[in-house]
PDB file of C-alpha atoms in Angstrom:
ATOM      1  CA  MET K1354      70.742-265.848  48.425  1.00  0.00           C
ATOM      2  CA  LYS K1355      70.542-262.008  47.873  1.00  0.00           C
ATOM      3  CA  LYS K1356      67.455-261.635  50.014  1.00  0.00           C
ATOM      4  CA  ILE K1357      68.786-263.600  53.048  1.00  0.00           C
ATOM      5  CA  ALA K1358      71.856-261.186  52.955  1.00  0.00           C
ATOM      6  CA  ALA K1359      69.397-258.401  52.446  1.00  0.00           C
ATOM      7  CA  PHE K1360      67.942-259.494  55.725  1.00  0.00           C
ATOM      8  CA  GLY K1361      71.120-260.676  57.268  1.00  0.00           C
ATOM      9  CA  LEU K1362      73.525-258.132  56.653  1.00  0.00           C
ATOM     10  CA  PRO K1363      71.965-255.188  58.218  1.00  0.00           C
ATOM     11  CA  PHE K1364      70.239-256.899  61.246  1.00  0.00           C
ATOM     12  CA  ALA K1365      73.794-258.449  62.028  1.00  0.00           C
ATOM     13  CA  ASN K1366      75.900-254.890  61.599  1.00  0.00           C
ATOM     14  CA  ILE K1367      72.892-252.770  63.431  1.00  0.00           C
ATOM     15  CA  ALA K1368      72.905-255.317  66.191  1.00  0.00           C
ATOM     16  CA  ILE K1369      76.841-255.074  66.647  1.00  0.00           C
ATOM     17  CA  LEU K1370      76.583-251.171  66.310  1.00  0.00           C
ATOM     18  CA  LEU K1371      73.799-251.228  68.989  1.00  0.00           C
ATOM     19  CA  TRP K1372      76.068-253.042  71.322  1.00  0.00           C
ATOM     20  CA  ILE K1373      79.046-250.663  70.853  1.00  0.00           C
ATOM     21  CA  GLU K1374      76.591-247.753  71.198  1.00  0.00           C
ATOM     22  CA  GLN K1375      74.994-248.498  74.360  1.00  0.00           C
ATOM     23  CA  GLY K1376      77.038-251.628  75.840  1.00  0.00           C
ATOM     24  CA  LEU K1377      80.274-250.244  75.725  1.00  0.00           C
ATOM     25  CA  GLN K1378      82.186-246.882  77.198  1.00  0.00           C
ATOM     26  CA  ILE K1379      84.158-246.135  74.559  1.00  0.00           C
ATOM     27  CA  SER K1380      84.721-242.611  72.450  1.00  0.00           C
ATOM     28  CA  TYR K1381      82.971-241.495  69.815  1.00  0.00           C
ATOM     29  CA  GLY K1382      86.372-242.133  67.584  1.00  0.00           C
ATOM     30  CA  TRP K1383      86.117-245.996  68.076  1.00  0.00           C
ATOM     31  CA  LYS K1384      82.325-246.335  67.171  1.00  0.00           C
ATOM     32  CA  THR K1385      83.220-244.347  64.126  1.00  0.00           C
ATOM     33  CA  ALA K1386      85.766-246.835  63.044  1.00  0.00           C
ATOM     34  CA  ALA K1387      83.527-249.653  63.814  1.00  0.00           C
ATOM     35  CA  LYS K1388      80.757-247.941  61.620  1.00  0.00           C
ATOM     36  CA  ILE K1389      83.275-247.495  58.779  1.00  0.00           C
ATOM     37  CA  VAL K1390      84.363-251.312  58.986  1.00  0.00           C
ATOM     38  CA  LEU K1391      80.516-252.969  59.238  1.00  0.00           C
ATOM     39  CA  PHE K1392      78.855-250.527  56.941  1.00  0.00           C
ATOM     40  CA  LEU K1393      81.548-249.566  54.118  1.00  0.00           C
ATOM     41  CA  LEU K1394      84.524-251.638  54.082  1.00  0.00           C
ATOM     42  CA  ILE K1395      83.131-255.291  54.477  1.00  0.00           C
ATOM     43  CA  PRO K1396      80.379-254.543  52.296  1.00  0.00           C
ATOM     44  CA  PHE K1397      82.513-253.081  49.555  1.00  0.00           C
ATOM     45  CA  PHE K1398      84.966-255.927  49.353  1.00  0.00           C
ATOM     46  CA  LEU K1399      82.255-258.460  49.816  1.00  0.00           C
ATOM     47  CA  PHE K1400      80.025-256.926  46.676  1.00  0.00           C
ATOM     48  CA  ARG K1401      82.914-255.404  44.991  1.00  0.00           C
ATOM     49  CA  PRO K1402      82.581-258.052  41.792  1.00  0.00           C
ATOM     50  CA  THR K1403      79.171-256.556  41.286  1.00  0.00           C
ATOM     51  CA  ARG K1404      81.045-253.318  40.155  1.00  0.00           C
ATOM     52  CA  LEU K1405      79.084-251.136  42.668  1.00  0.00           C
ATOM     53  CA  PRO K1406      76.511-249.532  39.890  1.00  0.00           C
ATOM     54  CA  PHE K1407      75.027-247.159  42.630  1.00  0.00           C
ATOM     55  CA  LEU K1408      78.208-245.386  42.656  1.00  0.00           C
ATOM     56  CA  GLN K1409      78.374-244.602  38.674  1.00  0.00           C
ATOM     57  CA  PHE K1410      77.802-240.663  39.182  1.00  0.00           C
ATOM     58  CA  SER K1411      78.200-240.150  35.692  1.00  0.00           C
ATOM     59  CA  LYS K1412      74.578-241.258  35.120  1.00  0.00           C
ATOM     60  CA  ILE K1413      73.050-238.481  36.830  1.00  0.00           C
ATOM     61  CA  ASP K1414      71.590-235.220  35.126  1.00  0.00           C
ATOM     62  CA  ARG K1415      71.657-231.905  36.276  1.00  0.00           C
ATOM     63  CA  LYS K1416      67.759-231.507  36.903  1.00  0.00           C
ATOM     64  CA  SER K1417      68.207-234.517  39.467  1.00  0.00           C
ATOM     65  CA  ILE K1418      70.933-232.633  41.247  1.00  0.00           C
ATOM     66  CA  LEU K1419      68.671-229.377  41.442  1.00  0.00           C
ATOM     67  CA  ILE K1420      65.865-231.661  42.660  1.00  0.00           C
ATOM     68  CA  SER K1421      67.889-233.110  45.094  1.00  0.00           C
ATOM     69  CA  SER K1422      69.586-229.776  46.235  1.00  0.00           C
ATOM     70  CA  GLY K1423      65.658-228.388  46.944  1.00  0.00           C
ATOM     71  CA  ALA K1424      64.842-231.202  48.724  1.00  0.00           C
ATOM     72  CA  GLY K1425      67.800-231.114  50.693  1.00  0.00           C
ATOM     73  CA  ILE K1426      67.191-227.697  51.560  1.00  0.00           C
ATOM     74  CA  GLY K1427      63.599-228.346  52.401  1.00  0.00           C
ATOM     75  CA  MET K1428      64.464-231.224  54.641  1.00  0.00           C
ATOM     76  CA  LEU K1429      67.124-228.950  56.320  1.00  0.00           C
ATOM     77  CA  ALA K1430      64.288-226.320  57.180  1.00  0.00           C
ATOM     78  CA  ILE K1431      61.963-229.204  58.539  1.00  0.00           C
ATOM     79  CA  ILE K1432      64.671-230.615  61.129  1.00  0.00           C
ATOM     80  CA  VAL K1433      65.471-227.210  62.204  1.00  0.00           C
ATOM     81  CA  GLY K1434      61.912-226.015  62.444  1.00  0.00           C
ATOM     82  CA  THR K1435      60.744-229.462  64.396  1.00  0.00           C
ATOM     83  CA  PHE K1436      63.664-228.641  66.717  1.00  0.00           C
ATOM     84  CA  ASN K1437      62.310-225.400  67.455  1.00  0.00           C
ATOM     85  CA  LEU K1438      58.940-226.646  67.871  1.00  0.00           C
ATOM     86  CA  LEU K1439      60.016-229.618  70.177  1.00  0.00           C
ATOM     87  CA  GLN K1440      62.935-227.710  71.921  1.00  0.00           C
ATOM     88  CA  PRO K1441      60.740-227.550  75.311  1.00  0.00           C
ATOM     89  CA  PHE K1442      60.187-231.131  75.431  1.00  0.00           C
ATOM     90  CA  ILE K1443      64.020-232.085  74.897  1.00  0.00           C
ATOM     91  CA  ASP K1444      66.581-232.042  77.839  1.00  0.00           C
ATOM     92  CA  LEU K1445      69.476-229.816  76.084  1.00  0.00           C
ATOM     93  CA  GLU K1446      71.840-230.208  78.935  1.00  0.00           C
ATOM     94  CA  SER K1447      71.385-234.003  79.342  1.00  0.00           C
ATOM     95  CA  LEU K1448      71.999-234.177  75.078  1.00  0.00           C
ATOM     96  CA  ARG K1449      74.988-231.863  75.554  1.00  0.00           C
ATOM     97  CA  LEU K1450      76.721-234.001  78.766  1.00  0.00           C
ATOM     98  CA  ASP K1451      75.805-237.252  76.766  1.00  0.00           C
ATOM     99  CA  LEU K1452      77.727-236.108  73.910  1.00  0.00           C
ATOM    100  CA  GLU K1453      80.496-235.061  75.965  1.00  0.00           C
ATOM    101  CA  ASP K1454      80.515-238.466  77.788  1.00  0.00           C
ATOM    102  CA  HIS K1455      81.091-239.677  74.226  1.00  0.00           C
ATOM    103  CA  GLY K1456      83.812-237.573  73.286  1.00  0.00           C
ATOM    104  CA  VAL K1457      82.354-234.740  71.679  1.00  0.00           C
ATOM    105  CA  ASN K1458      82.864-231.415  72.945  1.00  0.00           C
ATOM    106  CA  SER K1459      83.074-227.881  71.568  1.00  0.00           C
ATOM    107  CA  LEU K1460      86.710-228.134  70.488  1.00  0.00           C
ATOM    108  CA  ILE K1461      86.376-231.261  68.430  1.00  0.00           C
ATOM    109  CA  PHE K1462      82.906-230.410  67.518  1.00  0.00           C
ATOM    110  CA  PRO K1463      83.983-228.661  63.907  1.00  0.00           C
ATOM    111  CA  ILE K1464      86.178-231.844  62.953  1.00  0.00           C
ATOM    112  CA  ILE K1465      83.453-234.115  63.771  1.00  0.00           C
ATOM    113  CA  ALA K1466      80.592-231.909  61.865  1.00  0.00           C
ATOM    114  CA  PHE K1467      83.066-232.128  58.943  1.00  0.00           C
ATOM    115  CA  TYR K1468      83.249-236.030  58.752  1.00  0.00           C
ATOM    116  CA  ILE K1469      79.250-236.254  59.221  1.00  0.00           C
ATOM    117  CA  LEU K1470      78.343-233.599  56.392  1.00  0.00           C
ATOM    118  CA  LEU K1471      80.669-235.826  54.091  1.00  0.00           C
ATOM    119  CA  GLY K1472      81.895-238.781  55.337  1.00  0.00           C
ATOM    120  CA  ASN K1473      79.128-240.260  57.523  1.00  0.00           C
ATOM    121  CA  SER K1474      76.491-239.260  55.306  1.00  0.00           C
ATOM    122  CA  PHE K1475      78.228-241.203  52.273  1.00  0.00           C
ATOM    123  CA  ILE K1476      78.527-244.250  54.545  1.00  0.00           C
ATOM    124  CA  GLU K1477      74.955-244.712  55.391  1.00  0.00           C
ATOM    125  CA  GLU K1478      74.204-244.012  51.908  1.00  0.00           C
ATOM    126  CA  PHE K1479      76.695-246.414  50.446  1.00  0.00           C
ATOM    127  CA  PHE K1480      75.184-249.249  52.961  1.00  0.00           C
ATOM    128  CA  PHE K1481      71.357-248.652  52.958  1.00  0.00           C
ATOM    129  CA  ARG K1482      70.544-246.847  49.762  1.00  0.00           C
ATOM    130  CA  GLY K1483      73.369-248.443  47.800  1.00  0.00           C
ATOM    131  CA  ILE K1484      74.063-252.303  49.093  1.00  0.00           C
ATOM    132  CA  LEU K1485      70.795-252.947  50.177  1.00  0.00           C
ATOM    133  CA  THR K1486      68.606-251.408  47.975  1.00  0.00           C
ATOM    134  CA  ASP K1487      70.765-253.438  45.449  1.00  0.00           C
ATOM    135  CA  LEU K1488      70.370-256.597  46.846  1.00  0.00           C
ATOM    136  CA  LEU K1489      66.664-256.156  47.048  1.00  0.00           C
ATOM    137  CA  ARG K1490      66.337-254.916  43.405  1.00  0.00           C
ATOM    138  CA  GLN K1491      63.868-257.278  42.366  1.00  0.00           C
ATOM    139  CA  SER K1492      61.878-257.213  45.410  1.00  0.00           C
ATOM    140  CA  ARG K1493      58.877-255.430  46.248  1.00  0.00           C
ATOM    141  CA  TYR K1494      60.436-254.544  49.684  1.00  0.00           C
ATOM    142  CA  ARG K1495      63.123-252.623  47.988  1.00  0.00           C
ATOM    143  CA  LEU K1496      61.598-249.286  49.033  1.00  0.00           C
ATOM    144  CA  LEU K1497      60.564-249.901  52.592  1.00  0.00           C
ATOM    145  CA  LEU K1498      63.053-252.559  54.245  1.00  0.00           C
ATOM    146  CA  PRO K1499      66.399-250.311  53.897  1.00  0.00           C
ATOM    147  CA  SER K1500      64.390-247.328  54.735  1.00  0.00           C
ATOM    148  CA  PHE K1501      63.369-249.369  57.804  1.00  0.00           C
ATOM    149  CA  PHE K1502      66.877-250.493  58.840  1.00  0.00           C
ATOM    150  CA  PHE K1503      68.093-246.876  58.276  1.00  0.00           C
ATOM    151  CA  ALA K1504      65.419-246.148  60.875  1.00  0.00           C
ATOM    152  CA  VAL K1505      65.849-248.823  63.382  1.00  0.00           C
ATOM    153  CA  TYR K1506      69.955-248.147  63.072  1.00  0.00           C
ATOM    154  CA  HIS K1507      69.471-244.571  64.366  1.00  0.00           C
ATOM    155  CA  ILE K1508      67.481-245.780  67.782  1.00  0.00           C
ATOM    156  CA  ALA K1509      71.259-246.612  68.924  1.00  0.00           C
ATOM    157  CA  ILE K1510      71.891-242.733  68.648  1.00  0.00           C
ATOM    158  CA  PHE K1511      68.428-241.454  70.204  1.00  0.00           C
ATOM    159  CA  LEU K1512      67.676-243.745  72.733  1.00  0.00           C
ATOM    160  CA  PRO K1513      69.394-241.229  75.686  1.00  0.00           C
ATOM    161  CA  TRP K1514      67.808-238.344  74.543  1.00  0.00           C
ATOM    162  CA  PHE K1515      64.174-238.578  73.738  1.00  0.00           C
ATOM    163  CA  THR K1516      61.362-239.850  75.433  1.00  0.00           C
ATOM    164  CA  PRO K1517      59.392-242.735  73.922  1.00  0.00           C
ATOM    165  CA  PRO K1518      56.912-241.004  72.063  1.00  0.00           C
ATOM    166  CA  LEU K1519      59.573-238.544  70.491  1.00  0.00           C
ATOM    167  CA  LEU K1520      61.870-241.380  69.830  1.00  0.00           C
ATOM    168  CA  ALA K1521      58.927-242.913  67.772  1.00  0.00           C
ATOM    169  CA  LEU K1522      58.209-239.702  65.839  1.00  0.00           C
ATOM    170  CA  ALA K1523      61.972-239.568  65.153  1.00  0.00           C
ATOM    171  CA  VAL K1524      62.334-243.234  64.042  1.00  0.00           C
ATOM    172  CA  GLY K1525      58.842-242.744  61.878  1.00  0.00           C
ATOM    173  CA  GLY K1526      60.207-239.749  60.152  1.00  0.00           C
ATOM    174  CA  LEU K1527      63.617-241.337  59.225  1.00  0.00           C
ATOM    175  CA  TRP K1528      61.601-244.065  57.939  1.00  0.00           C
ATOM    176  CA  ALA K1529      59.811-242.031  55.661  1.00  0.00           C
ATOM    177  CA  GLY K1530      62.665-239.645  54.949  1.00  0.00           C
ATOM    178  CA  GLY K1531      64.252-243.049  53.616  1.00  0.00           C
ATOM    179  CA  ILE K1532      61.788-243.730  51.414  1.00  0.00           C
ATOM    180  CA  ILE K1533      62.296-240.247  49.938  1.00  0.00           C
ATOM    181  CA  PHE K1534      65.746-240.585  49.562  1.00  0.00           C
ATOM    182  CA  GLN K1535      65.319-243.761  47.538  1.00  0.00           C
ATOM    183  CA  LEU K1536      62.704-242.501  45.309  1.00  0.00           C
ATOM    184  CA  LEU K1537      65.129-239.841  44.327  1.00  0.00           C
ATOM    185  CA  ASN K1538      67.612-242.237  43.264  1.00  0.00           C
ATOM    186  CA  GLU K1539      65.544-244.408  41.025  1.00  0.00           C
ATOM    187  CA  LYS K1540      65.977-242.326  37.798  1.00  0.00           C
ATOM    188  CA  SER K1541      69.676-242.379  37.755  1.00  0.00           C
ATOM    189  CA  GLY K1542      70.111-245.749  39.475  1.00  0.00           C
ATOM    190  CA  THR K1543      72.973-244.041  41.695  1.00  0.00           C
ATOM    191  CA  ILE K1544      73.088-242.882  45.274  1.00  0.00           C
ATOM    192  CA  LEU K1545      74.072-239.487  44.247  1.00  0.00           C
ATOM    193  CA  PRO K1546      70.753-237.895  45.191  1.00  0.00           C
ATOM    194  CA  SER K1547      69.796-239.298  48.183  1.00  0.00           C
ATOM    195  CA  TRP K1548      73.578-238.572  49.390  1.00  0.00           C
ATOM    196  CA  ILE K1549      72.998-234.821  48.662  1.00  0.00           C
ATOM    197  CA  VAL K1550      69.861-234.750  50.327  1.00  0.00           C
ATOM    198  CA  HIS K1551      71.243-236.496  53.280  1.00  0.00           C
ATOM    199  CA  MET K1552      74.284-233.859  53.763  1.00  0.00           C
ATOM    200  CA  TRP K1553      71.380-231.028  53.348  1.00  0.00           C
ATOM    201  CA  ALA K1554      69.886-233.123  56.281  1.00  0.00           C
ATOM    202  CA  ASP K1555      72.873-233.467  58.151  1.00  0.00           C
ATOM    203  CA  ALA K1556      73.474-229.760  57.947  1.00  0.00           C
ATOM    204  CA  GLY K1557      70.374-229.078  59.835  1.00  0.00           C
ATOM    205  CA  ILE K1558      71.486-231.681  62.815  1.00  0.00           C
ATOM    206  CA  LEU K1559      74.685-229.949  62.589  1.00  0.00           C
ATOM    207  CA  LEU K1560      73.360-226.394  62.798  1.00  0.00           C
ATOM    208  CA  ILE K1561      71.586-227.553  66.145  1.00  0.00           C
ATOM    209  CA  GLY K1562      74.592-229.055  67.384  1.00  0.00           C
ATOM    210  CA  THR K1563      76.327-225.368  67.023  1.00  0.00           C
ATOM    211  CA  TYR K1564      73.337-223.915  68.764  1.00  0.00           C
ATOM    212  CA  LEU K1565      73.867-226.693  71.884  1.00  0.00           C
ATOM    213  CA  PHE K1566      77.801-226.193  72.142  1.00  0.00           C
ATOM    214  CA  TYR K1567      78.016-222.607  71.290  1.00  0.00           C
ATOM    215  CA  PHE K1568      74.831-220.716  71.864  1.00  0.00           C
ATOM    216  CA  LYS K1569      73.123-222.753  74.522  1.00  0.00           C
TER     217      LYS K1569
END
């Protein structure tokens, strides 16, 4: 039953969010609300009887936090460096206009950035590295499958922005990154290490957003 849920739950949620992202002309706020419901609220109430052991952050030690922070800073550097390298192949103006069409502009970007850094990163870790990994605890797919769904989900975001080769590179990088995230969680059994790395990675993306809105 758990394996069926591990396949069916992300497939259904991602399909709905893909439809919302690409099929409906609604603002970023409504898309965020849908994500909170599908990735956080519904899974939380469904699996609350398990006591959600991956949220027991007291189990983590200082060394793991330091390692996660170092990995996160490295991730930030890779993201910013890759952006600088691939910038000639990215249509930055179309990217900015697409964001504005979805209600993201220079005025509200700081508010959205704050949510992405703390809220969005936690929601994604809760669902992909928490709920899904816990469902696959005894499966040989526990490292690969949640990371795969994590990468596929982001296709909805990347589709309008990148050419197919860059899209494949982005998805492959996310898949590999997701596996690294999960490996960092193995010792403590919580999502705190991967959440720390995720926040640093998002900080790199937000630096790119800052450049796009205020310096380009």
